[in-house]
PDB file of C-alpha atoms in Angstrom:
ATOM      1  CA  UNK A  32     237.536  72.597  70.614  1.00  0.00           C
ATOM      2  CA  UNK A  33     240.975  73.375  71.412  1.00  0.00           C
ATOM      3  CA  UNK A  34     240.068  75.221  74.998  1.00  0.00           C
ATOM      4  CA  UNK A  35     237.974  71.907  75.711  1.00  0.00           C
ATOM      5  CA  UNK A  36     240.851  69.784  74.632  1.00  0.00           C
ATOM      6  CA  UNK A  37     238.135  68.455  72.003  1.00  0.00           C
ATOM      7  CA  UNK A  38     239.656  66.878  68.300  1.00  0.00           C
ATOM      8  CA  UNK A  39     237.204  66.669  65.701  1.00  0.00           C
ATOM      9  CA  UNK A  40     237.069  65.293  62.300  1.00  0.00           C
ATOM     10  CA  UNK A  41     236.381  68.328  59.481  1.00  0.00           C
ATOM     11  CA  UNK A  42     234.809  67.483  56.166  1.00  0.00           C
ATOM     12  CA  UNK A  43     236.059  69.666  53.446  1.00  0.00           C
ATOM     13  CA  UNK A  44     235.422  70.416  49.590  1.00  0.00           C
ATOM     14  CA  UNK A  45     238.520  71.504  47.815  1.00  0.00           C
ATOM     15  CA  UNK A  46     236.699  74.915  47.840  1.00  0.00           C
ATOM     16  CA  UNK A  47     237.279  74.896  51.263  1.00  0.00           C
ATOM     17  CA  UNK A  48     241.311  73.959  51.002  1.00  0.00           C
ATOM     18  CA  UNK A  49     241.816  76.375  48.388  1.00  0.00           C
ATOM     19  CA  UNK A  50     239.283  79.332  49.791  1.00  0.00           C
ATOM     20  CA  UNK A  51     240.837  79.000  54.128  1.00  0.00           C
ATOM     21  CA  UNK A  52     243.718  77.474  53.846  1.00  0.00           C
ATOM     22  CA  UNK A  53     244.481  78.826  57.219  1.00  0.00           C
ATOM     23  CA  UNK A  54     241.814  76.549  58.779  1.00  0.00           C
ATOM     24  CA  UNK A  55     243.083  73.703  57.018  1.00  0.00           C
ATOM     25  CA  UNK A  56     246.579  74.237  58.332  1.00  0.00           C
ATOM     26  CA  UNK A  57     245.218  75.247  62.018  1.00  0.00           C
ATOM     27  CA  UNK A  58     242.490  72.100  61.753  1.00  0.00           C
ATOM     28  CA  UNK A  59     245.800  69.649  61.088  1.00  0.00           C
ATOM     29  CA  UNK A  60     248.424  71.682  63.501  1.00  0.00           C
ATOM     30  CA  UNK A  61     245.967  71.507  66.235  1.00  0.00           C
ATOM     31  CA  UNK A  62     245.529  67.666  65.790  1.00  0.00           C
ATOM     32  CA  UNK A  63     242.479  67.383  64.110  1.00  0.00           C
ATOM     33  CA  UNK A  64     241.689  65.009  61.170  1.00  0.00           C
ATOM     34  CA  UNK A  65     240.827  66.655  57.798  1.00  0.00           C
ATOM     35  CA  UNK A  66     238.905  64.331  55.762  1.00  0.00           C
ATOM     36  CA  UNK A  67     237.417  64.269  52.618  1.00  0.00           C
ATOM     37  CA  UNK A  68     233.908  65.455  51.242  1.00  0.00           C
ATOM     38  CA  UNK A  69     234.189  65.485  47.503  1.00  0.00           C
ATOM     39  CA  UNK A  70     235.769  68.645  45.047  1.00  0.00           C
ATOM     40  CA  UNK A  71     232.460  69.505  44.054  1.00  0.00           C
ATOM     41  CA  UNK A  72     229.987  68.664  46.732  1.00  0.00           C
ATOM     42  CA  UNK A  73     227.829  66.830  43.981  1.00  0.00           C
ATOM     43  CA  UNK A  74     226.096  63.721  45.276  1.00  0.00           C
ATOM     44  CA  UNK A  75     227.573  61.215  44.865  1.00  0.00           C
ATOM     45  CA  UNK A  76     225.123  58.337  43.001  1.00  0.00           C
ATOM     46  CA  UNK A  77     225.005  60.936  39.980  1.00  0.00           C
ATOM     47  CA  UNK A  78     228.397  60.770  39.231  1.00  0.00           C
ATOM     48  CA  UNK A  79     228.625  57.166  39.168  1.00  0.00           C
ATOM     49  CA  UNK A  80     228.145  57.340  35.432  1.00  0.00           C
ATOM     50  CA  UNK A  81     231.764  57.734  35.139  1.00  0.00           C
ATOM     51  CA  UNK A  82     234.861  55.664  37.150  1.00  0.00           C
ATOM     52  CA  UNK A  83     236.911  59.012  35.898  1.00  0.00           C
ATOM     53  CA  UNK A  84     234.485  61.426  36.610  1.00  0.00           C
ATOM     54  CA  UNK A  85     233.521  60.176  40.584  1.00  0.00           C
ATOM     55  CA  UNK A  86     237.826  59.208  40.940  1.00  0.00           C
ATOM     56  CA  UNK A  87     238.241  62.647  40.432  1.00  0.00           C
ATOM     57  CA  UNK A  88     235.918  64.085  42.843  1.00  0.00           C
ATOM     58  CA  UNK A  89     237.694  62.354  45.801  1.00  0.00           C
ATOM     59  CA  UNK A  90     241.576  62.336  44.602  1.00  0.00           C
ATOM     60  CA  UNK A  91     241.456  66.421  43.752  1.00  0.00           C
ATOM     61  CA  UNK A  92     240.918  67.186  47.135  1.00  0.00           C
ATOM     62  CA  UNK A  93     243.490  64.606  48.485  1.00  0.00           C
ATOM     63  CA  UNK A  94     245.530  66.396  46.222  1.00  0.00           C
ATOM     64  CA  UNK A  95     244.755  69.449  46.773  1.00  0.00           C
ATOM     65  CA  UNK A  96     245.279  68.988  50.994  1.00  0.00           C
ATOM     66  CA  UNK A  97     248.645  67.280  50.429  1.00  0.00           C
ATOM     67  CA  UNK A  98     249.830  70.258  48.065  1.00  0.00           C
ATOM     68  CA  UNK A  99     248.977  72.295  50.991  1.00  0.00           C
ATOM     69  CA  UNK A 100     250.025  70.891  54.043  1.00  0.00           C
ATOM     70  CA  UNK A 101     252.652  68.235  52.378  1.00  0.00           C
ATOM     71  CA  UNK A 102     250.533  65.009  54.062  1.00  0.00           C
ATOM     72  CA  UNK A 103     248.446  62.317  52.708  1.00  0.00           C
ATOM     73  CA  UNK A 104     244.710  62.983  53.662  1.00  0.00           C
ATOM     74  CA  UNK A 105     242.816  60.217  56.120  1.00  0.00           C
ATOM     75  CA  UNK A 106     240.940  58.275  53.991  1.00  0.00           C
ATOM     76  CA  UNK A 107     237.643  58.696  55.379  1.00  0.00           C
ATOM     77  CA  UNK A 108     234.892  60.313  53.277  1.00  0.00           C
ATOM     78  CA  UNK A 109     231.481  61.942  54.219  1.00  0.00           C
ATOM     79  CA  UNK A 110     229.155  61.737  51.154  1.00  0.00           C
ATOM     80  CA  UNK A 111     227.540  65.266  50.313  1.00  0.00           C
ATOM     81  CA  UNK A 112     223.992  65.246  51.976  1.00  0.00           C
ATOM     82  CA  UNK A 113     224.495  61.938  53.323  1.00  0.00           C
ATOM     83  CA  UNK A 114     223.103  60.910  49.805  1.00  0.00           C
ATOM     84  CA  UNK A 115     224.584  57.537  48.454  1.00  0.00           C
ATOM     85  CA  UNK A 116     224.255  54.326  46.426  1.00  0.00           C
ATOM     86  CA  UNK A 117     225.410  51.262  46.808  1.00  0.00           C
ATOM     87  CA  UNK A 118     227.497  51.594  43.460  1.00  0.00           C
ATOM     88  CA  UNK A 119     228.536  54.688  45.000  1.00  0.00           C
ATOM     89  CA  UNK A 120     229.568  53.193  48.317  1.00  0.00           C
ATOM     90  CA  UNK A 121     231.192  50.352  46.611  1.00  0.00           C
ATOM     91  CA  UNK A 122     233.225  52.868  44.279  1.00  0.00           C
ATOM     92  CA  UNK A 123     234.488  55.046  47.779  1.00  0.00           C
ATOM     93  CA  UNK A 124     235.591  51.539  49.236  1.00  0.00           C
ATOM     94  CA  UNK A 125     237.409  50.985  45.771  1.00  0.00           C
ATOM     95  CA  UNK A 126     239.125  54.020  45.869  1.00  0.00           C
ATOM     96  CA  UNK A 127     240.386  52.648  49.590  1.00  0.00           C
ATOM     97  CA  UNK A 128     238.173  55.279  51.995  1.00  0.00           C
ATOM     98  CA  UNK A 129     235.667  54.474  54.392  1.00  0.00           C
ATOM     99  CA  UNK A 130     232.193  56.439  54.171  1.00  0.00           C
ATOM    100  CA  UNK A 131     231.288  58.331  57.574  1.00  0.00           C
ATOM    101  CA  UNK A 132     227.778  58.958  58.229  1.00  0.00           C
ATOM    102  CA  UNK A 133     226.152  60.718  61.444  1.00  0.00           C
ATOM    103  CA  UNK A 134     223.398  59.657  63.530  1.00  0.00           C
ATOM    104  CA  UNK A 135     222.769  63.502  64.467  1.00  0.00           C
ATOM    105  CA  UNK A 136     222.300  66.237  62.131  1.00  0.00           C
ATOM    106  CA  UNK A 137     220.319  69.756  62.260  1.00  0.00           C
ATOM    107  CA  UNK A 138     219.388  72.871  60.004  1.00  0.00           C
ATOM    108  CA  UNK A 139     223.112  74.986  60.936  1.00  0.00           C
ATOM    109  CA  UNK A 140     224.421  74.990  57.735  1.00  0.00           C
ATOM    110  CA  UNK A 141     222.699  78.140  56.467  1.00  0.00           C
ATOM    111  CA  UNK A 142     224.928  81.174  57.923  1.00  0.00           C
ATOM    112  CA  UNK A 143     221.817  83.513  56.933  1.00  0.00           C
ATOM    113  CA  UNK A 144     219.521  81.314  58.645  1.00  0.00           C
ATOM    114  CA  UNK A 145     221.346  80.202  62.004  1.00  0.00           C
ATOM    115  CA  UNK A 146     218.855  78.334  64.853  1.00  0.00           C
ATOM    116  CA  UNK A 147     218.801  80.242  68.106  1.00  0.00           C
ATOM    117  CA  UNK A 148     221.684  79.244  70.646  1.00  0.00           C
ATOM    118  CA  UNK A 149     219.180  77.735  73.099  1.00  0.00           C
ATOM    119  CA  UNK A 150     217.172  75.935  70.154  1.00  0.00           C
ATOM    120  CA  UNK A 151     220.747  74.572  69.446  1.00  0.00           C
ATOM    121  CA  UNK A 152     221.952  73.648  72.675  1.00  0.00           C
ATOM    122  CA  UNK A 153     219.070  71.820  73.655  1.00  0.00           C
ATOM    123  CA  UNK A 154     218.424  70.292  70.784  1.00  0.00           C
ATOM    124  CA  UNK A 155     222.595  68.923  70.207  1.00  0.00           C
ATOM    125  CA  UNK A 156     222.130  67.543  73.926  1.00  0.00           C
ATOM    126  CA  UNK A 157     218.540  65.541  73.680  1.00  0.00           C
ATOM    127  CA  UNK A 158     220.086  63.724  70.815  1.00  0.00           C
ATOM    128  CA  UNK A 159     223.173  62.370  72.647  1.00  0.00           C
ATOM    129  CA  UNK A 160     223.661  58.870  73.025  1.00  0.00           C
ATOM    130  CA  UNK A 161     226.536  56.285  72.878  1.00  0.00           C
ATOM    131  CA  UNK A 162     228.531  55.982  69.958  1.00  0.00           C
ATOM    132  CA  UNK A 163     227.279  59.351  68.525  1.00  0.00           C
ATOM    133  CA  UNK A 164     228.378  61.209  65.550  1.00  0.00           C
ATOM    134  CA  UNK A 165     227.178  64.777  65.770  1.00  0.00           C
ATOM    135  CA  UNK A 166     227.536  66.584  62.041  1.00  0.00           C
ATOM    136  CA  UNK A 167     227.689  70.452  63.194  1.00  0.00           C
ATOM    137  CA  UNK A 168     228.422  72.531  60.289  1.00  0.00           C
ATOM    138  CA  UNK A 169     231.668  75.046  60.615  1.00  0.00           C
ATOM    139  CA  UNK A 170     229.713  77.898  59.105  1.00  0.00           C
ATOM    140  CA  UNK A 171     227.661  78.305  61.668  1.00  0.00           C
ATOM    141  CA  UNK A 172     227.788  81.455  64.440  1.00  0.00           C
ATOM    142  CA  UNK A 173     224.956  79.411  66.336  1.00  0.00           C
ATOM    143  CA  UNK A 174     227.377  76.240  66.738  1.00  0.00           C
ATOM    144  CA  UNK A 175     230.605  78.493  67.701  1.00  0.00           C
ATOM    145  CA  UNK A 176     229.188  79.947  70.274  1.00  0.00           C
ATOM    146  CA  UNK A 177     227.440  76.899  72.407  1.00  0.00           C
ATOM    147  CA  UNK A 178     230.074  74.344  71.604  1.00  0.00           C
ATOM    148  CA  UNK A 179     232.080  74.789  74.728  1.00  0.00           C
ATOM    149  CA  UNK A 180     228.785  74.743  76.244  1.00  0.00           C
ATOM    150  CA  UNK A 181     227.476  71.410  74.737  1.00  0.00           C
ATOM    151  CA  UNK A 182     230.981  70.009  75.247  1.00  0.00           C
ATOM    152  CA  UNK A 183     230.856  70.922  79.100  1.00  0.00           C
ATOM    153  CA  UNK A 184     227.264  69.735  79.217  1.00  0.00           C
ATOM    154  CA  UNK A 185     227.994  66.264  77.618  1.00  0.00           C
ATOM    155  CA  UNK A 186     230.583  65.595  79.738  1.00  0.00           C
ATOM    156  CA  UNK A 187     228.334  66.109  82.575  1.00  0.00           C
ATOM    157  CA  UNK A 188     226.395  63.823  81.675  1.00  0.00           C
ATOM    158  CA  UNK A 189     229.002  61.219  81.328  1.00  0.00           C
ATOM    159  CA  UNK A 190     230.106  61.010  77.635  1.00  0.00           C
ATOM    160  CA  UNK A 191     233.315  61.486  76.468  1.00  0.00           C
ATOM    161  CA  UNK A 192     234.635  62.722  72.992  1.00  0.00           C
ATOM    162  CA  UNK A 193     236.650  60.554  70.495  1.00  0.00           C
ATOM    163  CA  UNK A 194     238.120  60.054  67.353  1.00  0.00           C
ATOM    164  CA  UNK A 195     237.019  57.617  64.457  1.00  0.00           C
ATOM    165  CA  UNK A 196     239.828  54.469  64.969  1.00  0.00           C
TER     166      UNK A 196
END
């Protein structure tokens, strides 16, 4: 990303803050935005039961990132496994964040069970369209090594990389 002059928004868990703290510092320092994606990773609709309980899994990770790198977090939110409600939806809204989904998504989030780099490739690049969100996991070897790749590739082809407004 940085050697394609490429931001990105991350998703992270507070496991993620508290276990690479590094990356969270290097994701923000290198102008990135480092949004929200729950403490817990739980979906979402079954912790509706409880105003406390769902609160919680958003604010501990704001903060969380603000104990570690002294800012406010974006207040954008990607539900765990895309899974939602509308009570859940409503409650993210309430809590002032705006839920991110992706109109591309593929099996990468298994480091143990990577797809092949060409699998990959051509797969990220078939799906391309305007207004895409691609959701490529950061655990995954396959994904580090085509991105500049894909990146060069889209370009190519006429598209051009942004940031959510």
């Amino acid at each position: 990303l940085k050697e394609k002059n490429v931001k990105a928004i991350f998703f992270v868990t507070s496991h993620y803050i508290t276990h690479d703290p590094d990356a969270v510092k290097r994701m923000v320092s290198e102008g990135h935005i480092v949004a929200n994606h729950s403490d817990h990773h739980y979906s979402m609709p079954t912790v509706t039961y409880s105003k406390k309980a769902f609160d919680k899994e958003l604010t501990d990770v704001e903060d969380k990132f603000k104990k570690l790198t002294g800012q406010d977090m974006p207040k954008f939110f990607r539900p765990p496994m895309g899974q939602y409600s509308q009570k859940s939806l409503a409650m993210t809204k309430d809590l002032g964040y705006k839920s991110v989904f992706w109109s591309f998504a593929y099996g990468d989030y298994e480091p143990t069970n990577q797809p092949s780099p060409d699998y990959s490739k051509k797969h990220i690049l078939s799906h391309l369209h305007d207004g895409a969100i691609l959701l490529l996991h950061a655990v995954s070897k396959t994904n580090a090594e085509i991105l500049g790749d894909v990146i060069d590739e889209a370009r190519k082809k006429g598209y051009e990389f942004y940031l959510l407004p």
